[in-house]
PDB file of C-alpha atoms in Angstrom:
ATOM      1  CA  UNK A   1       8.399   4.211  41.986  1.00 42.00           C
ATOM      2  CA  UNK A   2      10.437   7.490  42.358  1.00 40.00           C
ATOM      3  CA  UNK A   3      14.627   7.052  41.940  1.00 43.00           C
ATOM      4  CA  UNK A   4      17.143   9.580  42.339  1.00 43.00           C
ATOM      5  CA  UNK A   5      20.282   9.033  39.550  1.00 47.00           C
ATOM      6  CA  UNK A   6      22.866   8.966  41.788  1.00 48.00           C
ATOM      7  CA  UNK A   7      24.930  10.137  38.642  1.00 51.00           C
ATOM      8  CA  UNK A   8      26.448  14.147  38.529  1.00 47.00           C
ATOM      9  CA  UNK A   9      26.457  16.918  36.907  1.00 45.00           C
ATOM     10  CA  UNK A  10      30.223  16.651  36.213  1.00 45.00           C
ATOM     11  CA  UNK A  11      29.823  13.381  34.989  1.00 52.00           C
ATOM     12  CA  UNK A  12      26.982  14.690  32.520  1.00 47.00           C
ATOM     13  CA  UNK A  13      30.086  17.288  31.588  1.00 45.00           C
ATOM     14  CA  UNK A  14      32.493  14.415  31.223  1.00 46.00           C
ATOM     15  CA  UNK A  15      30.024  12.630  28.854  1.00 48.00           C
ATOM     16  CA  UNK A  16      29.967  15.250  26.891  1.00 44.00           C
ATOM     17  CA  UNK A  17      33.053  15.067  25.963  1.00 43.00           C
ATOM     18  CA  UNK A  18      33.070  11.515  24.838  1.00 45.00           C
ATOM     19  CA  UNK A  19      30.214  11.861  22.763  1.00 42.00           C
ATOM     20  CA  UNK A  20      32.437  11.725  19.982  1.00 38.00           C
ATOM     21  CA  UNK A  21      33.688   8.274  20.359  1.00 36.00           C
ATOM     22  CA  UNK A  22      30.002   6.863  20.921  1.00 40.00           C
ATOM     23  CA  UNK A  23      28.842   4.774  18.029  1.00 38.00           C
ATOM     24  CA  UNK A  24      25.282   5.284  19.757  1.00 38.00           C
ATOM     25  CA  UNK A  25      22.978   8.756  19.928  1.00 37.00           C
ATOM     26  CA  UNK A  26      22.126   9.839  22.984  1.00 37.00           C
ATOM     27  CA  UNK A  27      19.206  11.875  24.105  1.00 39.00           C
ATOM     28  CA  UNK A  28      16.864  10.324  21.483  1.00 34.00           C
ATOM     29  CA  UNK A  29      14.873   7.343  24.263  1.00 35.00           C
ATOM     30  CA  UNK A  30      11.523   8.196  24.389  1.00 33.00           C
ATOM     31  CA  UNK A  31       8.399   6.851  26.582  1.00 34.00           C
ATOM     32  CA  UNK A  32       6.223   6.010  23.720  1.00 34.00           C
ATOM     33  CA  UNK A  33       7.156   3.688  21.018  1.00 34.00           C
ATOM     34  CA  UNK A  34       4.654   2.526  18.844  1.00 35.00           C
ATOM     35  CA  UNK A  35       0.575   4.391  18.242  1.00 34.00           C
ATOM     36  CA  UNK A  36      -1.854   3.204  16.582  1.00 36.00           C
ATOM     37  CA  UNK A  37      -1.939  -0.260  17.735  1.00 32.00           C
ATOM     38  CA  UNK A  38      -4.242  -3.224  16.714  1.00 34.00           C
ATOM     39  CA  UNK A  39      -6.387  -4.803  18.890  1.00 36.00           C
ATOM     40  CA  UNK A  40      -5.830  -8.509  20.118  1.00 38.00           C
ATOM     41  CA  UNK A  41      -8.098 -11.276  17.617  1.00 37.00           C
ATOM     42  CA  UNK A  42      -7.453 -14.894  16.754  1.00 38.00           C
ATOM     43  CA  UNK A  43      -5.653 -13.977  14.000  1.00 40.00           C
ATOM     44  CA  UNK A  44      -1.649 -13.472  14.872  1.00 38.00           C
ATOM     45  CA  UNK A  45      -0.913 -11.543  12.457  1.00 35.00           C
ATOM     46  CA  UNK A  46      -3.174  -9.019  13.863  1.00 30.00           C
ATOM     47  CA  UNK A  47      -1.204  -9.198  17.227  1.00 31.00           C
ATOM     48  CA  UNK A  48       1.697  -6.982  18.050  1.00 31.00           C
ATOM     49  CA  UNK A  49       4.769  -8.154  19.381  1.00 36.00           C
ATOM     50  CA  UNK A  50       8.619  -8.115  19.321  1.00 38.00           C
ATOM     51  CA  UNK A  51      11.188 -10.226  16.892  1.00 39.00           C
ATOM     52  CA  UNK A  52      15.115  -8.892  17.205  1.00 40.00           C
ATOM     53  CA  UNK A  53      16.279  -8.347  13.689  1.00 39.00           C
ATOM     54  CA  UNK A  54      19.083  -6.694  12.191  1.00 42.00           C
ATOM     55  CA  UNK A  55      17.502  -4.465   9.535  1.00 44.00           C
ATOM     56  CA  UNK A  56      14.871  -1.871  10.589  1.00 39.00           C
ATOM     57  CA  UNK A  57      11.720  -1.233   7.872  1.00 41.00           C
ATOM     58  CA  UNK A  58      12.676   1.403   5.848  1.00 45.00           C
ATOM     59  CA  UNK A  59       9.076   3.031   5.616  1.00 44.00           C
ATOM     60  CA  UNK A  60       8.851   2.755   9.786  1.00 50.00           C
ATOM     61  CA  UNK A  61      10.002   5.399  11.813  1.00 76.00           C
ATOM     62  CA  UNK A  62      12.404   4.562  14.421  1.00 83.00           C
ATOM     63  CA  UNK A  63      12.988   5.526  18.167  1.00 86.00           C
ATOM     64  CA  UNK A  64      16.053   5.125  19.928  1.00 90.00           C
ATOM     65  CA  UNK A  65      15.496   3.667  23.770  1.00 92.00           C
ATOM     66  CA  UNK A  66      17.795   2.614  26.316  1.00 95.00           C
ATOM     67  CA  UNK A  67      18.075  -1.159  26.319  1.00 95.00           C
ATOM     68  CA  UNK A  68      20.722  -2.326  29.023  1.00 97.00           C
ATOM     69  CA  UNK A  69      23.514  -1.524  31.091  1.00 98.00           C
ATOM     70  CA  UNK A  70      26.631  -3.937  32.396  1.00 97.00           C
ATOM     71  CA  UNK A  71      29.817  -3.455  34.493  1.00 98.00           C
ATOM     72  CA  UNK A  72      32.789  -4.781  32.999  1.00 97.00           C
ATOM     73  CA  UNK A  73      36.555  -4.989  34.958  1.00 97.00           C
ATOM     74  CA  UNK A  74      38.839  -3.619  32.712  1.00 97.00           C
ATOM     75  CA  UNK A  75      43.158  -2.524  32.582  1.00 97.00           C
ATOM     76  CA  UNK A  76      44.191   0.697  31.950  1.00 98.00           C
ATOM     77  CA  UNK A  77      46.108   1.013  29.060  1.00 97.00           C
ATOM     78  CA  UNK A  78      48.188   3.968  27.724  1.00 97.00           C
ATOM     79  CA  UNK A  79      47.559   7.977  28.917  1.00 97.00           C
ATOM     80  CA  UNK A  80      47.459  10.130  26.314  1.00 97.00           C
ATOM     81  CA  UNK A  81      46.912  13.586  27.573  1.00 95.00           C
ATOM     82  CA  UNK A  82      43.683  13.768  29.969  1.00 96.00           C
ATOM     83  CA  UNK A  83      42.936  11.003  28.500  1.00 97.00           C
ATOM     84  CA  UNK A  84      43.377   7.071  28.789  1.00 97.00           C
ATOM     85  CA  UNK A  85      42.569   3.907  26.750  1.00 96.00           C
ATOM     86  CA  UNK A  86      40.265   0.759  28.334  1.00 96.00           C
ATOM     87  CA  UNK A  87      41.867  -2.598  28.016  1.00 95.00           C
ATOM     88  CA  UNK A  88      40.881  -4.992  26.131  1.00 93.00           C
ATOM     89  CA  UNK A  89      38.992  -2.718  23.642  1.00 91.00           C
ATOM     90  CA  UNK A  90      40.952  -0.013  23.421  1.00 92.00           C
ATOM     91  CA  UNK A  91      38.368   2.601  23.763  1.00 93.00           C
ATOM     92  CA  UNK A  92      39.405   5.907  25.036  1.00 95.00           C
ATOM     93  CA  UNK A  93      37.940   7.371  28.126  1.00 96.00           C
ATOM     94  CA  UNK A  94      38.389  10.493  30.170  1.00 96.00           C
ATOM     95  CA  UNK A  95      41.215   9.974  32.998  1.00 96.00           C
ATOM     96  CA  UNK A  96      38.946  12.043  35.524  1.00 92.00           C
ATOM     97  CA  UNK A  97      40.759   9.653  38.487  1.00 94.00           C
ATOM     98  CA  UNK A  98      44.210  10.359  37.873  1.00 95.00           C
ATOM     99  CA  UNK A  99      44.774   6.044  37.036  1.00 97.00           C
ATOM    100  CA  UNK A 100      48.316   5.055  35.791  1.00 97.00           C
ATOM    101  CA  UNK A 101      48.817   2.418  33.500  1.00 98.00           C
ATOM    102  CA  UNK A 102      48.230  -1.283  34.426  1.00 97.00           C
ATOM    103  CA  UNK A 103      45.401  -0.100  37.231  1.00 98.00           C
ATOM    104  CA  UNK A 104      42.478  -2.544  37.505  1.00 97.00           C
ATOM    105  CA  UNK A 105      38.904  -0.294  37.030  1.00 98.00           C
ATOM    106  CA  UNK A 106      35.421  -0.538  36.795  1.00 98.00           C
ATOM    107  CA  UNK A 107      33.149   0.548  34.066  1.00 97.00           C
ATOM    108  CA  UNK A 108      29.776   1.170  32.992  1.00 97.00           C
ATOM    109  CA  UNK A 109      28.686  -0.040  29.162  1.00 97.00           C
ATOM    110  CA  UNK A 110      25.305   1.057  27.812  1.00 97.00           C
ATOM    111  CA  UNK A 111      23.330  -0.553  24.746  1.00 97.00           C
ATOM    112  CA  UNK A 112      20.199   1.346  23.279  1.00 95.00           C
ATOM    113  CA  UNK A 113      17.723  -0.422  20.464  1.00 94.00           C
ATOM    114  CA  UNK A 114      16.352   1.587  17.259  1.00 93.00           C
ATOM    115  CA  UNK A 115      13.176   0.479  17.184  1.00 87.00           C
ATOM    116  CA  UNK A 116      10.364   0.455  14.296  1.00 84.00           C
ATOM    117  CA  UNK A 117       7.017  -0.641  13.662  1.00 76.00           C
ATOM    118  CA  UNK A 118       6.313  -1.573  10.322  1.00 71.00           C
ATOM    119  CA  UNK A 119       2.968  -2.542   8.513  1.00 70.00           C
ATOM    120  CA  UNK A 120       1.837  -4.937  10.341  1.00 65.00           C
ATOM    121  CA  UNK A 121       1.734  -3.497  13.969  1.00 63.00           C
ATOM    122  CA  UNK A 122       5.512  -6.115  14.227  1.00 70.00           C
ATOM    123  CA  UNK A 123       8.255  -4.216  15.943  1.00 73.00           C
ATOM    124  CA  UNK A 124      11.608  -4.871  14.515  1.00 83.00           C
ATOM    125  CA  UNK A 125      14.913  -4.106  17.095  1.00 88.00           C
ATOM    126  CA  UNK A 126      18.207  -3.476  16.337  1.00 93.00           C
ATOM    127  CA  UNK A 127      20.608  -3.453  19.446  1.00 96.00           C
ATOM    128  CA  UNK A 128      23.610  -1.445  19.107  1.00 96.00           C
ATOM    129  CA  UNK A 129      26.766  -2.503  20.098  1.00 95.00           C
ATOM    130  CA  UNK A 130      28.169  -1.956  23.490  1.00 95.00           C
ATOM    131  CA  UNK A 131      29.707   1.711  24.771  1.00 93.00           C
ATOM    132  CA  UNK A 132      31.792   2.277  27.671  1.00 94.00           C
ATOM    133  CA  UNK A 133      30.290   5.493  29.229  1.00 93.00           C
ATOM    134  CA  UNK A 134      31.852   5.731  32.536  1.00 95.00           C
ATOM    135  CA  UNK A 135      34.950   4.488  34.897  1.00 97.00           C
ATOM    136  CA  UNK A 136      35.035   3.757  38.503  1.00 97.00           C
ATOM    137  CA  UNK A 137      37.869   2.459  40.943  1.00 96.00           C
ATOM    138  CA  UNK A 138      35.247   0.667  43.204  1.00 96.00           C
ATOM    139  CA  UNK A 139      32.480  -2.000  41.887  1.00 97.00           C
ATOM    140  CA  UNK A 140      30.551  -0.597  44.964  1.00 97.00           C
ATOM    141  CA  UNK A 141      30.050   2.154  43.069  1.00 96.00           C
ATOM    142  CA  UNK A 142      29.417   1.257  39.683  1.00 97.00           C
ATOM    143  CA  UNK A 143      26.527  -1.537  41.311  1.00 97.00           C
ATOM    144  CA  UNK A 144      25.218   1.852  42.929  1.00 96.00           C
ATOM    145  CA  UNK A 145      24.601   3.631  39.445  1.00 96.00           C
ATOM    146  CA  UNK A 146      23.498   0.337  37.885  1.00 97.00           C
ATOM    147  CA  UNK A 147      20.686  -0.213  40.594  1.00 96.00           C
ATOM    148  CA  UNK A 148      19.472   3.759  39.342  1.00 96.00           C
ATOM    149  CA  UNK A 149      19.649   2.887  35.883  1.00 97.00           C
ATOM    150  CA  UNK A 150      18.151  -0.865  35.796  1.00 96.00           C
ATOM    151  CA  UNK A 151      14.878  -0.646  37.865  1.00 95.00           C
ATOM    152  CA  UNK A 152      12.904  -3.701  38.526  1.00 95.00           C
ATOM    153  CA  UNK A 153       8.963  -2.521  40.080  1.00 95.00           C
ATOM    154  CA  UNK A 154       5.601  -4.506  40.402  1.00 96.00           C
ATOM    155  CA  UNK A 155       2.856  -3.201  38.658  1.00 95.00           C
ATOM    156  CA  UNK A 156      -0.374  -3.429  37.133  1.00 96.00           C
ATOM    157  CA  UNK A 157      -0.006  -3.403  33.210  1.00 95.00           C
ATOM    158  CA  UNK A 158      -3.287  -3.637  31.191  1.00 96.00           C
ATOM    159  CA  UNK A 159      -4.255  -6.801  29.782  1.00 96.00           C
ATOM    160  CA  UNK A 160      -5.590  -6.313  26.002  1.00 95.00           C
ATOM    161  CA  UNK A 161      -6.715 -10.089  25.528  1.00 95.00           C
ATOM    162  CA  UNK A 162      -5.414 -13.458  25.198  1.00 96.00           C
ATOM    163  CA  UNK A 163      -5.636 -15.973  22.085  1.00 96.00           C
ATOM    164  CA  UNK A 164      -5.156 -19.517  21.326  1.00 95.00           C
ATOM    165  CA  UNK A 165      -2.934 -20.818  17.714  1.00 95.00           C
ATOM    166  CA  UNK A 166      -3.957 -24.689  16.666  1.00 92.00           C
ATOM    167  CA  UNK A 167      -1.168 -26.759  14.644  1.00 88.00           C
ATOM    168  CA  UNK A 168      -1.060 -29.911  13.925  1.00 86.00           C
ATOM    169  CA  UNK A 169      -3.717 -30.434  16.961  1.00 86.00           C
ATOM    170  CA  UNK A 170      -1.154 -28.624  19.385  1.00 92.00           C
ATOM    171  CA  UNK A 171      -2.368 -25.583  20.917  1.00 94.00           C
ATOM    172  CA  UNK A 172      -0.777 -22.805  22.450  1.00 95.00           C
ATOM    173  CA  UNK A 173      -1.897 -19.773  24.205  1.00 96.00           C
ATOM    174  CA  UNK A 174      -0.827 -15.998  24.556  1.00 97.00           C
ATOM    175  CA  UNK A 175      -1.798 -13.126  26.329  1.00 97.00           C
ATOM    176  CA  UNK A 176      -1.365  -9.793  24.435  1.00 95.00           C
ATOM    177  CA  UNK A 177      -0.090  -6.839  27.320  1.00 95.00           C
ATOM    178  CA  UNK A 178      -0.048  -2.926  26.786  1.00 93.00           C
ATOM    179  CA  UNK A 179       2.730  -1.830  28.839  1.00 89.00           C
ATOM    180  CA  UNK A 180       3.833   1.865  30.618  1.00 84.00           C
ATOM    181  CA  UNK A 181       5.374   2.788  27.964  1.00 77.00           C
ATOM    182  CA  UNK A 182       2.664   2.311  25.453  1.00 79.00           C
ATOM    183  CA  UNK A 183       3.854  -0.486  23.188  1.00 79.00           C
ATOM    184  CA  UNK A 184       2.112  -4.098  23.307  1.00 86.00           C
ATOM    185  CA  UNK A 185       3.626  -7.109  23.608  1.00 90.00           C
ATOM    186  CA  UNK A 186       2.248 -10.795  23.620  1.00 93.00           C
ATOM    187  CA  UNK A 187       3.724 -13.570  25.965  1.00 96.00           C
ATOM    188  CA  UNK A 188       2.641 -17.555  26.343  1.00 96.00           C
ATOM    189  CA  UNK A 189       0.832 -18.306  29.269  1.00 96.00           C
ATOM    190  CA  UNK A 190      -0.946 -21.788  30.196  1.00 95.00           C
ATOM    191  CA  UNK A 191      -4.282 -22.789  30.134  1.00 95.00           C
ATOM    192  CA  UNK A 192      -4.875 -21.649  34.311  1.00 95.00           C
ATOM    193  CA  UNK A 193      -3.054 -18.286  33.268  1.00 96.00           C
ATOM    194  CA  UNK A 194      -5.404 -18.197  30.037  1.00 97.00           C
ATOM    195  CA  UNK A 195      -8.908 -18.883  32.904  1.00 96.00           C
ATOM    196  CA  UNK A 196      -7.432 -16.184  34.844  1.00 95.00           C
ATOM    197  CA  UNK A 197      -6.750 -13.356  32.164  1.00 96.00           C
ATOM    198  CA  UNK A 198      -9.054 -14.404  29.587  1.00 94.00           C
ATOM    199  CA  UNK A 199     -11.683 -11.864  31.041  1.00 94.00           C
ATOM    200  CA  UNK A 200      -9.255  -9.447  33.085  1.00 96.00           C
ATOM    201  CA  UNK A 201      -8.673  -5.902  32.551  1.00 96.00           C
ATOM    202  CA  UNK A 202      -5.342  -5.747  34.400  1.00 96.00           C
ATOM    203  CA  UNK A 203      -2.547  -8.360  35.311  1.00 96.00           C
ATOM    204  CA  UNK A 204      -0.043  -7.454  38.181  1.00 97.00           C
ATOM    205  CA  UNK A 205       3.700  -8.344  36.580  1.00 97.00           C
ATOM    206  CA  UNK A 206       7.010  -7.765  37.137  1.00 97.00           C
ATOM    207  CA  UNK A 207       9.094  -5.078  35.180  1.00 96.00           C
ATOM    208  CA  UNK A 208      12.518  -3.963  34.664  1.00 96.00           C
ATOM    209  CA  UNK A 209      13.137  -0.062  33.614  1.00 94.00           C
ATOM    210  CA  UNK A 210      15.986   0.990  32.361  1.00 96.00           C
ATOM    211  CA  UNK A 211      16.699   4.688  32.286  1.00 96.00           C
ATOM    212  CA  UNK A 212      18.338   6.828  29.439  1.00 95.00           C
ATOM    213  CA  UNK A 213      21.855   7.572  31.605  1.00 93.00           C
ATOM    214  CA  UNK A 214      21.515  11.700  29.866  1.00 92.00           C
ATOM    215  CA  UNK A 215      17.933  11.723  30.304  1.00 93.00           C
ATOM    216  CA  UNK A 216      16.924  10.057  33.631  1.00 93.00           C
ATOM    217  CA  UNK A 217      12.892  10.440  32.592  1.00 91.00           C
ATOM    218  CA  UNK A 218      13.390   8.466  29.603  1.00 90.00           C
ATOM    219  CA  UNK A 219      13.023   4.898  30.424  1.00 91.00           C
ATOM    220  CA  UNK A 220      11.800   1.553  28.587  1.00 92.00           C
ATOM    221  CA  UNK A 221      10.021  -0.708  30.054  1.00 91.00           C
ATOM    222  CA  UNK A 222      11.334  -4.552  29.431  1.00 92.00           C
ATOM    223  CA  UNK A 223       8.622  -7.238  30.601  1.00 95.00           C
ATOM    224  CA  UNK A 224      10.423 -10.023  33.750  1.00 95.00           C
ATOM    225  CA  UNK A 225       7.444 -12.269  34.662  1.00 95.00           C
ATOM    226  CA  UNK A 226       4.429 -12.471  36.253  1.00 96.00           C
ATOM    227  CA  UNK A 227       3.859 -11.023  39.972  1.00 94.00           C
ATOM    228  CA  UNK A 228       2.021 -13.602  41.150  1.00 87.00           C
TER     229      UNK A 228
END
């Protein structure tokens, strides 16, 4: 699925200059995340998949990728110079649209992840903390750059197996999927899902990209259900 960033080159200039006040490096989302992968087996500690955690493996090297966007309605606070604070946070943003104090805007927030695998094929995530990148005086048009940015396609993802756990004579089964991007991740499925993927090479599912806003090519791919 081909999209067009609706977003500028003076806004690329404008970011520029508030790369300074991002906690959060930009440029550094790549396409592939993790090599080397296992394959799926009955044993799940074998199988890769993703846990949020808030300390990375030291020994694992980690990628940067663009996690999520938002719009928030903010309050301009003071001007200083060319410049202008975002209420309730305070952070400073370029006054590119001339606002005066007290004006009701629009902006656009960005998250990334630092990703790692360590040892054991696990990928540990650490989110990043919200960053206001860009102000609008519409929502129109903020929803217009946040519909480039957040991309939600069908497609065919391969399927690398699917497994059953036993405990205490409950069972539960997963399906382990290799995704665009290259990383694998395992979700539950039922026992008709299980019939229907157990010998499959492919599944049809649904997926949500999100773009790096510097680097348009860069995307992750985030898994949103199954297609059918």
């Amino acid at each position: 699925m081909q999209v067009t960033s609706g977003i500028t080159e003076a806004d690329a200039s404008s970011r520029k200059r508030r790369s300074r006040l991002s906690r959060t490096a930009w440029g550094l989302a790549v396409l592939l995340l993790a090599a080397g992968l296992t394959a799926c087996t009955s044993n799940t500690n074998s199988v890769f998949h993703t846990v949020e955690s808030e300390d990375t493996t030291s020994t694992a090297d980690v990628e940067s990728v663009p996690w999520d966007y938002r719009i928030v309605e903010n309050t301009v606070g003071d001007l200083i110079g060319s410049d202008m604070t975002v209420l309730p946070d305070n952070e400073m943003l370029p006054n590119d649209d001339n606002y005066a104090t007290g004006d009701k805007i629009w902006t656009l927030q960005y998250m990334d992840a630092q990703m790692s695998a360590n040892e054991e094929q696990r990928t540990d995530i650490k989110l990043s903390a919200w960053n206001t990148i860009k102000s609008y005086k519409e929502k129109a048009k903020a929803e217009e750059d946040l519909n480039n940015l957040k991309v939600t396609v069908k497609t065919d993802v391969g399927v690398v197996g699917v497994y059953k756990t036993k405990y205490k004579e409950k069972t539960r089964n997963f399906a382990v999927l290799e995704l665009p991007s290259g990383n694998r991740i395992k979700q539950p499925i039922d026992d008709a899902r299980y019939k229907q993927l157990e010998k499959a090479k492919t599944a049809e599912v649904v997926l949500e990209q999100v773009h790096d806003f510097t680097d348009y090519d860069a995307a992750y791919a985030k898994f949103r259900g199954w297609a059918n």
